[in-house]
Amino acid sequence: MVRLAYNQAPNWASVWIDNYADLDDEQGPRTRDAIGAWFRWHRSTQLPEYAGMLARMQAQVMDNTTGAELCRWEPEFLLRTEAALAQAVVPATELAVSLRPQQLRHIEKRYERSNKEFRDDYLQPDLDERREERHKRTVERLETLYGRLDDAQRERLSKALAASPYDAEVWQQERLARQRDTLQTLRSLTGDGRALAASVAQAQVKALMGSWLRSPRPAYAAYQRKVVENNCAWLAELHNSTTPEQRRHARDKLRAWEVDARALGAATSVASAGPETSASPSTSR
């Protein structure tokens, strides 16, 4: 399923962007071509890096750990994300400067719908329901890696989440601020009818993307650091409570993902043929 999803990702990305920006007949094909090129780059250069990370994780998952050790992975994840965004700056800028006012209004309307979906999923008025849904989502993610958690581990997790500084309201306010930043940048690129120099436009888009990774709002940046450190701490405690069987499950899952990453990275023929030649379910994990 990992391989099938990755091979279909260029199509999904094209649909997602079109859903937000309502691309015209000229923008659509150019955007699909740019997405295809980005995924070819990602497949050949980034997936081998992910495979290496997953191989190293397998060596660590069988041992106890600490929150500090888990948080040492964050800079590596950030580095890979920065590389992915940097590769997207030029094509994203080319699309951004071509957007028309009605398309910006379409993006704004799509943000409104996205915000309603977020409130429905994460900001239930009943706080007990909100906590229960968060606990359920977290259990599902952890059990993907470790297999079934026992009652004691679920109770440990419940207490950890109750003590967590994470607040969906704070994240929603940051989401709204990022949407405003995005719309302001897009309007500055298209608003007065004058064509900006490519280097100037690309610098604005690069700065916007950088703000997605490192919030320019100090209060949120401090809050985010606190949440990450807290997550590392409770996850380390939960990991240290896992059984040898659960750790083997995690190691085998990580190994399967590593195999997927290496296979996808080697499948240059599929990538060069285009997204329509995705792997069939029978050949996917």
Short mmCIF file of C-alpha atoms in Angstrom, two decimals:
data_model
loop_
_atom_site.label_atom_id
_atom_site.label_comp_id
_atom_site.label_asym_id
_atom_site.label_seq_id
_atom_site.Cartn_x
_atom_site.Cartn_y
_atom_site.Cartn_z
CA MET A 1 0.00 0.00 0.00
CA VAL A 2 2.94 2.36 0.65
CA ARG A 3 4.20 1.81 -2.87
CA LEU A 4 0.76 2.19 -4.42
CA ALA A 5 0.15 5.42 -2.50
CA TYR A 6 3.51 6.90 -3.47
CA ASN A 7 3.04 6.06 -7.14
CA GLN A 8 -0.39 7.70 -7.06
CA ALA A 9 0.85 10.76 -5.13
CA PRO A 10 1.54 12.92 -8.24
CA ASN A 11 -2.08 12.52 -9.30
CA TRP A 12 -3.34 13.28 -5.80
CA ALA A 13 -1.11 16.35 -5.52
CA SER A 14 -2.41 17.66 -8.85
CA VAL A 15 -6.02 17.19 -7.74
CA TRP A 16 -5.30 18.83 -4.37
CA ILE A 17 -3.76 21.93 -5.95
CA ASP A 18 -6.56 22.18 -8.50
CA ASN A 19 -9.10 21.85 -5.71
CA TYR A 20 -7.59 24.89 -4.00
CA ALA A 21 -6.68 27.09 -6.95
CA ASP A 22 -9.16 26.04 -9.68
CA LEU A 23 -6.44 25.84 -12.33
CA ASP A 24 -7.23 26.80 -15.92
CA ASP A 25 -6.44 24.79 -19.05
CA GLU A 26 -2.95 26.26 -19.30
CA GLN A 27 -2.00 26.11 -15.63
CA GLY A 28 -3.22 22.54 -15.15
CA PRO A 29 -0.85 20.75 -17.56
CA ARG A 30 2.12 22.87 -16.47
CA THR A 31 1.42 22.09 -12.84
CA ARG A 32 1.09 18.36 -13.51
CA ASP A 33 4.41 18.39 -15.37
CA ALA A 34 6.08 20.25 -12.50
CA ILE A 35 4.68 17.82 -9.94
CA GLY A 36 5.89 14.88 -12.02
CA ALA A 37 9.40 16.40 -12.19
CA TRP A 38 9.40 17.03 -8.44
CA PHE A 39 8.47 13.43 -7.70
CA ARG A 40 11.16 12.14 -10.05
CA TRP A 41 13.70 14.22 -8.11
CA HIS A 42 12.24 13.07 -4.80
CA ARG A 43 12.23 9.41 -5.83
CA SER A 44 15.88 9.41 -6.93
CA THR A 45 17.41 11.66 -4.25
CA GLN A 46 15.23 11.64 -1.14
CA LEU A 47 13.87 8.11 -0.85
CA PRO A 48 17.37 6.65 -0.44
CA GLU A 49 17.88 9.10 2.44
CA TYR A 50 14.60 7.98 4.04
CA ALA A 51 15.67 4.36 3.64
CA GLY A 52 18.91 5.09 5.46
CA MET A 53 17.05 6.77 8.30
CA LEU A 54 14.67 3.82 8.61
CA ALA A 55 17.60 1.39 8.70
CA ARG A 56 19.15 3.32 11.58
CA MET A 57 15.83 3.41 13.41
CA GLN A 58 15.64 -0.38 13.27
CA ALA A 59 18.90 -0.59 15.18
CA GLN A 60 17.55 1.68 17.93
CA VAL A 61 14.01 0.45 18.31
CA MET A 62 15.03 -2.73 20.14
CA ASP A 63 16.64 -0.76 22.99
CA ASN A 64 15.34 1.63 25.62
CA THR A 65 15.62 5.31 24.81
CA THR A 66 15.21 8.81 26.24
CA GLY A 67 13.28 11.86 25.17
CA ALA A 68 16.53 13.61 24.25
CA GLU A 69 17.56 10.72 22.01
CA LEU A 70 14.21 10.74 20.21
CA CYS A 71 14.36 14.50 19.70
CA ARG A 72 17.72 14.10 17.95
CA TRP A 73 15.75 12.83 14.95
CA GLU A 74 13.93 16.15 14.55
CA PRO A 75 16.76 18.07 12.80
CA GLU A 76 17.08 15.25 10.27
CA PHE A 77 13.36 15.26 9.54
CA LEU A 78 13.51 19.05 9.23
CA LEU A 79 16.46 18.84 6.84
CA ARG A 80 14.58 16.46 4.54
CA THR A 81 11.49 18.71 4.60
CA GLU A 82 13.59 21.79 3.83
CA ALA A 83 15.11 20.01 0.84
CA ALA A 84 11.67 19.04 -0.45
CA LEU A 85 10.37 22.60 -0.16
CA ALA A 86 13.49 24.10 -1.72
CA GLN A 87 13.01 21.88 -4.77
CA ALA A 88 9.44 23.20 -5.09
CA VAL A 89 10.26 26.92 -4.93
CA VAL A 90 10.72 27.54 -8.67
CA PRO A 91 7.61 25.68 -9.94
CA ALA A 92 5.51 27.01 -7.06
CA THR A 93 6.56 30.55 -7.93
CA GLU A 94 5.75 30.05 -11.61
CA LEU A 95 2.25 28.94 -10.66
CA ALA A 96 1.79 31.65 -8.03
CA VAL A 97 2.56 34.56 -10.37
CA SER A 98 0.06 33.21 -12.90
CA LEU A 99 -2.88 33.18 -10.49
CA ARG A 100 -5.74 35.57 -11.14
CA PRO A 101 -7.87 37.42 -8.54
CA GLN A 102 -10.76 34.97 -8.87
CA GLN A 103 -8.40 32.10 -8.16
CA LEU A 104 -7.15 33.82 -5.01
CA ARG A 105 -10.77 34.17 -3.91
CA HIS A 106 -11.22 30.47 -4.65
CA ILE A 107 -8.24 29.67 -2.39
CA GLU A 108 -9.72 31.83 0.34
CA LYS A 109 -13.05 30.01 0.10
CA ARG A 110 -11.26 26.65 0.19
CA TYR A 111 -9.45 27.74 3.34
CA GLU A 112 -12.81 28.48 4.93
CA ARG A 113 -13.97 24.95 4.16
CA SER A 114 -10.71 23.49 5.45
CA ASN A 115 -11.09 25.42 8.69
CA LYS A 116 -14.58 24.06 9.20
CA GLU A 117 -13.29 20.54 8.62
CA PHE A 118 -10.52 21.16 11.16
CA ARG A 119 -13.00 22.40 13.76
CA ASP A 120 -15.21 19.37 13.21
CA ASP A 121 -12.28 16.96 13.56
CA TYR A 122 -10.18 18.58 16.28
CA LEU A 123 -12.18 21.29 18.05
CA GLN A 124 -15.28 19.51 19.27
CA PRO A 125 -17.20 21.73 21.74
CA ASP A 126 -17.28 18.88 24.25
CA LEU A 127 -13.77 18.75 25.74
CA ASP A 128 -14.16 15.12 26.78
CA GLU A 129 -15.02 14.19 23.21
CA ARG A 130 -12.04 16.22 21.97
CA ARG A 131 -9.69 14.36 24.34
CA GLU A 132 -11.21 11.02 23.43
CA GLU A 133 -10.74 11.63 19.70
CA ARG A 134 -7.13 12.69 20.22
CA HIS A 135 -6.45 9.59 22.29
CA LYS A 136 -8.04 7.41 19.61
CA ARG A 137 -5.95 8.96 16.82
CA THR A 138 -2.74 8.60 18.82
CA VAL A 139 -3.44 4.96 19.68
CA GLU A 140 -4.05 4.17 16.01
CA ARG A 141 -0.74 5.71 15.01
CA LEU A 142 1.22 3.96 17.73
CA GLU A 143 -0.39 0.61 17.00
CA THR A 144 0.61 0.96 13.35
CA LEU A 145 4.20 0.77 14.61
CA TYR A 146 4.06 -1.40 17.72
CA GLY A 147 1.00 -3.54 17.21
CA ARG A 148 -1.71 -3.63 19.86
CA LEU A 149 -1.09 -1.64 23.04
CA ASP A 150 -2.13 -3.27 26.29
CA ASP A 151 -4.43 -1.65 28.85
CA ALA A 152 -1.57 -0.35 30.99
CA GLN A 153 0.07 1.29 27.99
CA ARG A 154 -3.19 2.87 26.92
CA GLU A 155 -3.62 4.25 30.42
CA ARG A 156 -0.05 5.56 30.39
CA LEU A 157 -0.78 7.23 27.07
CA SER A 158 -4.00 8.76 28.35
CA LYS A 159 -2.18 10.38 31.27
CA ALA A 160 0.60 11.63 28.99
CA LEU A 161 -1.85 13.26 26.61
CA ALA A 162 -3.77 14.83 29.49
CA ALA A 163 -0.54 16.44 30.72
CA SER A 164 0.60 17.52 27.26
CA PRO A 165 0.90 21.25 26.47
CA TYR A 166 -0.64 20.58 23.03
CA ASP A 167 -3.71 22.71 22.37
CA ALA A 168 -5.68 22.36 19.15
CA GLU A 169 -6.95 25.92 19.59
CA VAL A 170 -3.37 27.22 19.47
CA TRP A 171 -2.63 25.16 16.36
CA GLN A 172 -5.78 26.46 14.69
CA GLN A 173 -4.73 30.06 15.33
CA GLU A 174 -1.34 29.32 13.75
CA ARG A 175 -3.07 27.68 10.78
CA LEU A 176 -5.16 30.82 10.30
CA ALA A 177 -2.05 33.00 10.50
CA ARG A 178 -0.30 30.85 7.89
CA GLN A 179 -3.29 31.11 5.60
CA ARG A 180 -3.21 34.89 5.92
CA ASP A 181 0.53 34.90 5.20
CA THR A 182 0.00 32.73 2.13
CA LEU A 183 -2.76 34.89 0.73
CA GLN A 184 -0.78 38.06 1.40
CA THR A 185 2.24 36.64 -0.42
CA LEU A 186 0.14 35.50 -3.38
CA ARG A 187 -1.50 38.91 -3.63
CA SER A 188 1.88 40.63 -3.53
CA LEU A 189 3.02 38.46 -6.43
CA THR A 190 -0.02 39.19 -8.60
CA GLY A 191 -1.72 42.27 -7.20
CA ASP A 192 -0.51 45.34 -9.10
CA GLY A 193 -0.18 43.80 -12.54
CA ARG A 194 3.58 44.37 -12.74
CA ALA A 195 5.79 41.35 -13.34
CA LEU A 196 8.31 40.86 -10.55
CA ALA A 197 11.81 39.68 -11.32
CA ALA A 198 11.92 35.90 -11.03
CA SER A 199 14.53 36.07 -8.27
CA VAL A 200 12.38 38.47 -6.22
CA ALA A 201 9.25 36.35 -6.60
CA GLN A 202 11.14 33.17 -5.75
CA ALA A 203 12.61 34.81 -2.64
CA GLN A 204 9.12 35.66 -1.42
CA VAL A 205 7.86 32.12 -2.00
CA LYS A 206 10.96 30.66 -0.33
CA ALA A 207 10.43 32.90 2.70
CA LEU A 208 6.79 31.84 2.91
CA MET A 209 7.71 28.16 2.80
CA GLY A 210 10.36 28.72 5.46
CA SER A 211 7.72 30.23 7.73
CA TRP A 212 5.74 26.99 7.50
CA LEU A 213 8.65 25.16 9.12
CA ARG A 214 9.75 27.87 11.55
CA SER A 215 6.94 30.15 12.61
CA PRO A 216 7.84 33.86 12.56
CA ARG A 217 5.58 34.27 15.59
CA PRO A 218 7.82 33.87 18.69
CA ALA A 219 5.03 32.76 21.01
CA TYR A 220 4.04 29.93 18.70
CA ALA A 221 7.65 28.95 18.02
CA ALA A 222 8.24 28.61 21.78
CA TYR A 223 5.00 26.68 22.20
CA GLN A 224 5.92 24.33 19.34
CA ARG A 225 9.34 23.60 20.89
CA LYS A 226 7.66 22.80 24.18
CA VAL A 227 5.20 20.42 22.51
CA VAL A 228 7.95 18.62 20.57
CA GLU A 229 10.06 18.10 23.69
CA ASN A 230 7.04 16.87 25.63
CA ASN A 231 6.12 14.45 22.82
CA CYS A 232 9.65 13.05 22.77
CA ALA A 233 9.55 12.55 26.53
CA TRP A 234 6.26 10.66 26.77
CA LEU A 235 6.94 8.65 23.64
CA ALA A 236 10.27 7.51 25.11
CA GLU A 237 8.51 6.43 28.30
CA LEU A 238 5.89 4.54 26.33
CA HIS A 239 8.55 2.89 24.16
CA ASN A 240 10.43 1.77 27.25
CA SER A 241 7.26 0.02 28.44
CA THR A 242 6.91 -2.04 25.25
CA THR A 243 7.45 -5.78 25.21
CA PRO A 244 10.08 -7.60 23.11
CA GLU A 245 7.26 -8.68 20.80
CA GLN A 246 6.07 -5.09 20.31
CA ARG A 247 9.62 -3.96 19.59
CA ARG A 248 10.07 -6.70 17.03
CA HIS A 249 6.81 -5.58 15.45
CA ALA A 250 8.19 -2.03 15.27
CA ARG A 251 11.50 -3.23 13.84
CA ASP A 252 9.73 -5.30 11.19
CA LYS A 253 7.45 -2.38 10.28
CA LEU A 254 10.42 -0.05 9.92
CA ARG A 255 12.22 -2.66 7.83
CA ALA A 256 9.18 -3.00 5.54
CA TRP A 257 9.10 0.78 5.07
CA GLU A 258 12.81 0.76 4.33
CA VAL A 259 12.30 -1.92 1.67
CA ASP A 260 9.47 0.16 0.20
CA ALA A 261 11.63 3.29 0.09
CA ARG A 262 14.51 1.48 -1.61
CA ALA A 263 12.21 -0.20 -4.13
CA LEU A 264 10.48 3.06 -4.98
CA GLY A 265 13.78 4.88 -5.26
CA ALA A 266 15.04 2.25 -7.69
CA ALA A 267 11.87 2.28 -9.80
CA THR A 268 13.04 5.02 -12.16
CA SER A 269 11.20 3.43 -15.06
CA VAL A 270 7.87 3.93 -13.33
CA ALA A 271 8.70 7.53 -12.44
CA SER A 272 9.89 8.47 -15.93
CA ALA A 273 6.85 6.88 -17.54
CA GLY A 274 4.55 9.27 -15.64
CA PRO A 275 2.00 8.97 -12.83
CA GLU A 276 -0.48 7.04 -14.92
CA THR A 277 1.77 3.94 -14.86
CA SER A 278 1.47 3.46 -11.11
CA ALA A 279 2.14 0.08 -9.58
CA SER A 280 -0.86 -2.20 -9.38
CA PRO A 281 -2.11 -3.38 -5.94
CA SER A 282 -0.72 -6.84 -6.63
CA THR A 283 2.82 -5.45 -6.75
CA SER A 284 2.48 -3.10 -3.78
CA ARG A 285 3.05 -3.71 -0.13
#
